[in-house]
Short mmCIF file of C-alpha atoms in Angstrom, two decimals:
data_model
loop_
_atom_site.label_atom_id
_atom_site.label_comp_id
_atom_site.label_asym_id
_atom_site.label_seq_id
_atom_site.Cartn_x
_atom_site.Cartn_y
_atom_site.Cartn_z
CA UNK A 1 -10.08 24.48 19.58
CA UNK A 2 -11.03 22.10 16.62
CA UNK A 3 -11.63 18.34 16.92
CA UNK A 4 -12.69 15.43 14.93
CA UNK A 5 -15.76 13.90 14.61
CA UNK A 6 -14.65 9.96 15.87
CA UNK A 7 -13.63 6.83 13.25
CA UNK A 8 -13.38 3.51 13.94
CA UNK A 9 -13.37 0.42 12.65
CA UNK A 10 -16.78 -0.31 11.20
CA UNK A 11 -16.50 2.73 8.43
CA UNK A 12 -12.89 2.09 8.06
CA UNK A 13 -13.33 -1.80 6.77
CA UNK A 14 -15.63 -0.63 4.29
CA UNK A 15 -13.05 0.84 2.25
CA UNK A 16 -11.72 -2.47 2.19
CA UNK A 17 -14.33 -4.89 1.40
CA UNK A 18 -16.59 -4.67 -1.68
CA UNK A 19 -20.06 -6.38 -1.70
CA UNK A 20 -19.08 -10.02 -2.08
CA UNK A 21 -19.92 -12.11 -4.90
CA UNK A 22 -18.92 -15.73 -3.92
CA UNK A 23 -16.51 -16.90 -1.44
CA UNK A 24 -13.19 -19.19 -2.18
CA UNK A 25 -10.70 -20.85 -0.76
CA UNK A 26 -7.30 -19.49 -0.22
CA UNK A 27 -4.47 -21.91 0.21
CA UNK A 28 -1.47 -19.81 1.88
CA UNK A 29 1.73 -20.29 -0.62
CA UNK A 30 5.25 -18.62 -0.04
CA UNK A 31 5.88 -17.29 -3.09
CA UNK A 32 10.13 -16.15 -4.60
CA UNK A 33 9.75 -13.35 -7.55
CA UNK A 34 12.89 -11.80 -8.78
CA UNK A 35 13.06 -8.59 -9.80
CA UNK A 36 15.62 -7.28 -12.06
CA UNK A 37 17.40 -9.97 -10.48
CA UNK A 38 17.04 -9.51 -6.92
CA UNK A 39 15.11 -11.81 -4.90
CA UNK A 40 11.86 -11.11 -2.89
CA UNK A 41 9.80 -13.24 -0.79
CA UNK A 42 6.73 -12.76 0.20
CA UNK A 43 2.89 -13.90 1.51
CA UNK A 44 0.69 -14.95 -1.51
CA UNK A 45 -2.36 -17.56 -1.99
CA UNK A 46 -3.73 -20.26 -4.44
CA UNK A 47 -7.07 -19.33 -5.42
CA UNK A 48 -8.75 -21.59 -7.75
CA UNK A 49 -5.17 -22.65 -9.58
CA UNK A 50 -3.84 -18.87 -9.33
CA UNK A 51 -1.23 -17.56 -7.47
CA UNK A 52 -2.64 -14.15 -5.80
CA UNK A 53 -0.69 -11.41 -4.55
CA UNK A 54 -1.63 -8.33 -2.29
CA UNK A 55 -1.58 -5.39 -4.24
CA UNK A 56 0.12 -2.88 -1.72
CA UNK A 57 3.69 -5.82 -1.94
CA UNK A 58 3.15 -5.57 -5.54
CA UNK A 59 3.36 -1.47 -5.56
CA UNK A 60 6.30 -1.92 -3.33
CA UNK A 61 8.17 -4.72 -4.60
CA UNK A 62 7.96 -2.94 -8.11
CA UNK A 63 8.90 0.61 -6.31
CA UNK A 64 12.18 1.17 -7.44
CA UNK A 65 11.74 -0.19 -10.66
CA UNK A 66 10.82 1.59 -14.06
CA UNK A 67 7.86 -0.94 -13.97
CA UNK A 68 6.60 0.94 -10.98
CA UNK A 69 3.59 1.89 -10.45
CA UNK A 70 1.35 4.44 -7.90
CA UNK A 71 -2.03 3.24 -6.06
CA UNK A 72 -4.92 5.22 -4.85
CA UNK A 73 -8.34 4.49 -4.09
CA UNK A 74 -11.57 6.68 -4.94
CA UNK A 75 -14.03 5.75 -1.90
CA UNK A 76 -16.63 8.01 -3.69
CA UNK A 77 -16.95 5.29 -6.86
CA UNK A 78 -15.47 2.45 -4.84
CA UNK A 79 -12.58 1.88 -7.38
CA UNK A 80 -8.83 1.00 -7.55
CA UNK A 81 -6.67 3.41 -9.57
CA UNK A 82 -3.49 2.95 -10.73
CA UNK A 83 -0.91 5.20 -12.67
CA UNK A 84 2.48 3.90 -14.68
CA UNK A 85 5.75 5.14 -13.33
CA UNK A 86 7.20 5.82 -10.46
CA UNK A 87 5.59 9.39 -9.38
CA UNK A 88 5.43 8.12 -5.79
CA UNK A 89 7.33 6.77 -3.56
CA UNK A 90 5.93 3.54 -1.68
CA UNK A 91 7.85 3.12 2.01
CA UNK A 92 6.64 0.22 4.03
CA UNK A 93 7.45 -3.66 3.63
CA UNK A 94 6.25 -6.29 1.79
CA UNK A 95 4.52 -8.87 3.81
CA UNK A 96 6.88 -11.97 4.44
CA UNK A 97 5.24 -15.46 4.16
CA UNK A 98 4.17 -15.99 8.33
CA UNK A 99 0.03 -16.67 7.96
CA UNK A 100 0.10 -20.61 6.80
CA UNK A 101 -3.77 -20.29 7.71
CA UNK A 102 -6.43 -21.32 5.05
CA UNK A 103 -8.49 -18.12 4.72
CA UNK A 104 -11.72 -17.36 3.12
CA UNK A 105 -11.11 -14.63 -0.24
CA UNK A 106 -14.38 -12.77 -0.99
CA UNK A 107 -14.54 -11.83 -5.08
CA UNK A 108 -14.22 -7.87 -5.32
CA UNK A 109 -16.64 -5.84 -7.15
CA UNK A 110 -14.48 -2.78 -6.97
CA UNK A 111 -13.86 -1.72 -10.14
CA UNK A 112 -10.14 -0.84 -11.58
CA UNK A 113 -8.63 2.08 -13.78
CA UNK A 114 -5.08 2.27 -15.80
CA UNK A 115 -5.23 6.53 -15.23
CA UNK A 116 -8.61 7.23 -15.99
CA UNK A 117 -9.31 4.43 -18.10
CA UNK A 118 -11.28 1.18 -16.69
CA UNK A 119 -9.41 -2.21 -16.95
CA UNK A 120 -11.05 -5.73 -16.69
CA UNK A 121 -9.31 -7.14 -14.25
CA UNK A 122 -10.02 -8.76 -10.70
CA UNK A 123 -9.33 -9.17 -7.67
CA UNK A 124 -10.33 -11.22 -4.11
CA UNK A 125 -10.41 -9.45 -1.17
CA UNK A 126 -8.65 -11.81 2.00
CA UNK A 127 -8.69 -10.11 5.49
CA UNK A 128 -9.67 -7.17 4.28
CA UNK A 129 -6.48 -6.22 0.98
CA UNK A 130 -7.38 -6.77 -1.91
CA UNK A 131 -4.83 -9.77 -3.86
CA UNK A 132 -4.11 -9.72 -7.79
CA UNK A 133 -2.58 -12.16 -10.53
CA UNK A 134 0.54 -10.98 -11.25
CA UNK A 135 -0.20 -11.56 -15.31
CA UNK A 136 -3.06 -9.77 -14.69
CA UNK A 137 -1.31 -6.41 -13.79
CA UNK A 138 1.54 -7.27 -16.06
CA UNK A 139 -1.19 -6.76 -19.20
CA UNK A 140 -2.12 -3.37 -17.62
CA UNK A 141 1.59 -1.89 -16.45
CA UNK A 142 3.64 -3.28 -19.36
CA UNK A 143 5.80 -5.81 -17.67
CA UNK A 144 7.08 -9.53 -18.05
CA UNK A 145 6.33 -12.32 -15.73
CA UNK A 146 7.84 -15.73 -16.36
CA UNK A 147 7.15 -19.01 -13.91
CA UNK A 148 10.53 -21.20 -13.62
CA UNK A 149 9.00 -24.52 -12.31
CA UNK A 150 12.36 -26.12 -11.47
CA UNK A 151 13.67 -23.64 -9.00
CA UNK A 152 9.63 -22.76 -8.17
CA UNK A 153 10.55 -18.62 -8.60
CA UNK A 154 8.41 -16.27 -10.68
CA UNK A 155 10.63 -13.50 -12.80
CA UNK A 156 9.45 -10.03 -13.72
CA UNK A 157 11.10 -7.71 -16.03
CA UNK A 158 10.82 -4.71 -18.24
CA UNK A 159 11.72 -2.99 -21.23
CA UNK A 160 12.66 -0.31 -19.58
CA UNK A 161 14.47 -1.72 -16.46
CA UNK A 162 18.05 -2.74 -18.74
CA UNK A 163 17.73 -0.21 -21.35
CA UNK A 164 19.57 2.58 -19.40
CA UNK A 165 20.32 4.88 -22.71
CA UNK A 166 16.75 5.65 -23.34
CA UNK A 167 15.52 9.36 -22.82
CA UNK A 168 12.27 7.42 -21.64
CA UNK A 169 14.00 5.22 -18.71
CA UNK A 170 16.29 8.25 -17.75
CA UNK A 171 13.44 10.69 -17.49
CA UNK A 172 11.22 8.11 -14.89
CA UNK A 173 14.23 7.39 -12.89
CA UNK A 174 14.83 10.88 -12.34
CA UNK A 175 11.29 11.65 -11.45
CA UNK A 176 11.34 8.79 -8.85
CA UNK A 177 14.89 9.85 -7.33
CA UNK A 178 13.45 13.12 -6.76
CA UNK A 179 10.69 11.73 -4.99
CA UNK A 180 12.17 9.56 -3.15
CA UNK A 181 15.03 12.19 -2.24
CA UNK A 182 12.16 14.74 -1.05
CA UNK A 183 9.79 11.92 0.88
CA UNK A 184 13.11 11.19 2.96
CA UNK A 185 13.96 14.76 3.80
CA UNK A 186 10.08 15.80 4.82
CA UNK A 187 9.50 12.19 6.43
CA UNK A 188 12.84 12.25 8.62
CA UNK A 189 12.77 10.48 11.76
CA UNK A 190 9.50 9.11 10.71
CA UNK A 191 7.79 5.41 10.41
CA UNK A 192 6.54 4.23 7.61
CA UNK A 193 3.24 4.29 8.24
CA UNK A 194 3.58 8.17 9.42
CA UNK A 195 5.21 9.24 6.83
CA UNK A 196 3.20 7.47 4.11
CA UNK A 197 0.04 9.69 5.94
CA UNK A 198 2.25 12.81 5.83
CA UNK A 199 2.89 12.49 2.28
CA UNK A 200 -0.58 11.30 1.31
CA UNK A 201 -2.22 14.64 3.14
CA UNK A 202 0.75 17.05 1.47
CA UNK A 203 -0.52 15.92 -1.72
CA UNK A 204 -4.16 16.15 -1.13
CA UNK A 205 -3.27 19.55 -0.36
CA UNK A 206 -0.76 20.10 -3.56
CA UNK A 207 -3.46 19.18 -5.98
CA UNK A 208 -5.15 22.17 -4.77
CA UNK A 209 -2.62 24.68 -4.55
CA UNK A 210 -2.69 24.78 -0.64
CA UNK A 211 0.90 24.61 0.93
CA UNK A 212 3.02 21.74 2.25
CA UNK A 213 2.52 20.96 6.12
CA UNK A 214 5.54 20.55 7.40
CA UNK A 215 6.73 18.07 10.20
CA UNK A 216 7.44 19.48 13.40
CA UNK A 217 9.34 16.90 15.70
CA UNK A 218 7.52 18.12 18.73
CA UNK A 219 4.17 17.66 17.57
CA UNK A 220 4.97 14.14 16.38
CA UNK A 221 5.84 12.78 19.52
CA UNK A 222 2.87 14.58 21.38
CA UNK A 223 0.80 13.15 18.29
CA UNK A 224 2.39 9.33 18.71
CA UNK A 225 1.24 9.17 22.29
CA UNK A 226 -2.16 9.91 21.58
CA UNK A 227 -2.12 7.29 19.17
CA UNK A 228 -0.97 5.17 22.19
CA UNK A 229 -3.26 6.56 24.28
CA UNK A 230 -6.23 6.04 22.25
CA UNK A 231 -5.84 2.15 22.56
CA UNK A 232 -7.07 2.12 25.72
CA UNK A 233 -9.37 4.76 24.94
CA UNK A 234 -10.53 6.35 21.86
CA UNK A 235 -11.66 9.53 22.08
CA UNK A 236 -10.26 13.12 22.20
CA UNK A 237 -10.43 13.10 25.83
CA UNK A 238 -7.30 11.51 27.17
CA UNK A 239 -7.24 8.34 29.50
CA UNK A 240 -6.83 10.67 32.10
CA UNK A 241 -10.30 12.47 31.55
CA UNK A 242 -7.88 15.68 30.11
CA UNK A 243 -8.88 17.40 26.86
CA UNK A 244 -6.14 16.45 24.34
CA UNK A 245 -4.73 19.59 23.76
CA UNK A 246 -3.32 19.91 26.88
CA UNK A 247 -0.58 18.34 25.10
CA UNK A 248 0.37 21.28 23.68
CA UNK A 249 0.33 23.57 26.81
CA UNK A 250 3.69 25.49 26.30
CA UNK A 251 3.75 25.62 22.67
CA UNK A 252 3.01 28.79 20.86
CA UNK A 253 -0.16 28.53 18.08
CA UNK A 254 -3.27 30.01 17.51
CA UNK A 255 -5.25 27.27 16.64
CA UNK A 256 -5.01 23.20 16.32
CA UNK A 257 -7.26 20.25 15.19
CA UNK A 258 -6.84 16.74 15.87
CA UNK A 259 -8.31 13.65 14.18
CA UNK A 260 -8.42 9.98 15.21
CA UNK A 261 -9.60 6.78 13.79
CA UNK A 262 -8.52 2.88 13.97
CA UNK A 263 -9.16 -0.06 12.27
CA UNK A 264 -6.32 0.10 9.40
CA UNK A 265 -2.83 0.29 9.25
CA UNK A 266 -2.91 1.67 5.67
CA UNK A 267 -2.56 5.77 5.72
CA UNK A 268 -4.27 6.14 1.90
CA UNK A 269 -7.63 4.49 3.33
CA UNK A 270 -7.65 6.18 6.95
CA UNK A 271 -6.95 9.36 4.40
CA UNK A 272 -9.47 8.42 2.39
CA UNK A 273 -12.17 7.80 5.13
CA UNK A 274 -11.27 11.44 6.19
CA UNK A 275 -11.58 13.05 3.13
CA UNK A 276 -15.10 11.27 3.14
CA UNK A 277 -16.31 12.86 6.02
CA UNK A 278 -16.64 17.28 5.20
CA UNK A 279 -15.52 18.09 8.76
CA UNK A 280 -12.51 15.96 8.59
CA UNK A 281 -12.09 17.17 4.96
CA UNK A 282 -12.41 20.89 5.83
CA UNK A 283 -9.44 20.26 8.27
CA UNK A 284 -7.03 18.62 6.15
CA UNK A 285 -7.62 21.58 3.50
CA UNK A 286 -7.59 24.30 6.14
CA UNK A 287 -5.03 27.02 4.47
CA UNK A 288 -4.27 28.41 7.73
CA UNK A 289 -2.48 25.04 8.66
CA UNK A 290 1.27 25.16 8.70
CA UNK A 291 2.52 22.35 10.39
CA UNK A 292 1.50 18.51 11.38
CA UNK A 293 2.42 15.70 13.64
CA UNK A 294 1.53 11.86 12.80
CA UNK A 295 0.96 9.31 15.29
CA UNK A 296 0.68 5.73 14.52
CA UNK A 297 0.17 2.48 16.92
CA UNK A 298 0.23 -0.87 15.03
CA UNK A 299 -1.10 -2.58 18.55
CA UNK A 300 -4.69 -1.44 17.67
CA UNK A 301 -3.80 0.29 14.35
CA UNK A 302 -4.60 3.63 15.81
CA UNK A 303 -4.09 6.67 14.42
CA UNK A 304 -3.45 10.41 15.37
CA UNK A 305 -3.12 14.07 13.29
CA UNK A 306 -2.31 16.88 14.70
CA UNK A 307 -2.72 20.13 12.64
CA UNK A 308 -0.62 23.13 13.69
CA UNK A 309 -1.52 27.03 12.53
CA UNK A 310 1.53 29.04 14.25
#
């Protein structure tokens, strides 16, 4: 029986927060964008005379959108990468306007790459996400942003979102149907959060021709009350001094892992801290693995995998 070495909160920030520069302050402002004409709202803040956005709303609000865009991040060089079109599904919501607190936004030194190529643009980092300009990304991705100061509502728009006929347009929106048709089928019955860390460890294992895990209900709900276990005490033991895999008593498998870690409710950086750490690593890319439950608790922002080999 495998387990994980434990992750909290310390290591887990760290993927967050570059070395700060200088500190500003950030003036909460509910911001209105439309997007090809439909109308978002959503948490931003005035930096210095700039409107600032979190980067994750931005992936999503532009998700279904030929302006879309995917999002990783490279702990290894510190850096922000981000690819045109829509190759990846985003699930989660955008961040309504609720936090009308005056917060402190640290200047990021991580650095940021169009595919493999490094941009010069910047961000602040504000509780931990890091916040953009929108005309700042719109350079980069190839979109429009327009500021109507009468009705106070930013517009974005692309070439490509109203120019149907094109073989370009056609060929992205087909490649982000598919996606988004196959996240829904292997992410059924899933949250967001889970299934974002189910996708994100599926393609971890894609890029190196190991097989799909796939989700088995059983496991999910054995690993979701870990993850609510493991707020009141984080550890592979269980609150009731059992060994955690006595979960699984009646289930037929030859071997199992399990890793843990809190601090984040964002699956690409609890990923990422994983895939830092070569035990955690040499899990995820175990080829014997067939099948995986994903627990997620937003009380603590705890977090649970369970790896299955039949």
């Amino acid at each position: 029986m495998k387990k994980s070495v434990l992750f909290g909160l310390t290591a887990l920030l760290t993927l967050f927060v570059s070395v700060p520069a200088f500190g500003a302050v950030a003036n909460p402002t509910p911001a209105k964008v439309l997007v090809n004409a439909d109308e978002i709202e959503l948490q931003a803040y005035e930096i210095n005379g700039y409107t600032y956005f979190k980067l994750r709303d931005i992936d999503r609000m532009l998700d279904d959108t030929a302006a879309g865009f995917e999002l990783r991040y490279n702990s290894a060089n510190d850096s922000i990468y981000l690819y045109k079109g829509p190759f990846f599904y985003s699930s989660g919501s955008i961040e309504k306007p609720s936090d009308y607190e005056v917060k402190t936004a640290i200047y990021s030194t991580q650095k940021v790459y169009l595919e493999d190529e490094r941009v010069n643009i910047h961000a602040y980092s504000i509780d931990g996400y890091n916040y953009f300009k929108l005309r700042d990304l719109s350079e980069v991705l190839g979109f429009t942003v327009e500021w109507n100061s009468e009705e106070k509502i930013i517009s974005i728009t692309s070439e490509y979102l109203y120019v149907e006929d094109t073989r370009e347009y056609a060929d992205r929106k087909k490649a982000y149907d598919e996606a988004k048709k196959q996240r829904e089928k292997d992410t059924a019955g899933m949250d967001d959060e889970e299934g974002d860390m189910l996708v994100l460890i599926n393609r971890e294992r894609e890029l190196r021709g190991l097989r799909k895990l796939k989700k088995n209900d059983e496991l999910n709900k054995i690993a979701e009350q870990r993850a609510e276990e493991l707020e009141d005490y984080f550890h592979h033991i269980r609150p009731d001094g059992t060994r955690w895999y006595k979960l699984l008593e009646g289930m037929d498998y030859d071997d199992a892992t399990e890793l843990i870690a809190y601090g984040s409710d964002h699956a690409a950086s609890v990923l990422a801290a994983w895939m830092d750490y070569q035990p955690d690593r040499g899990e995820i890319l175990e080829k014997t693995y067939e099948e995986i439950g994903v627990g997620y608790d937003s009380g603590e922002d705890t977090w649970t995998v369970i790896l299955l080999e039949d």
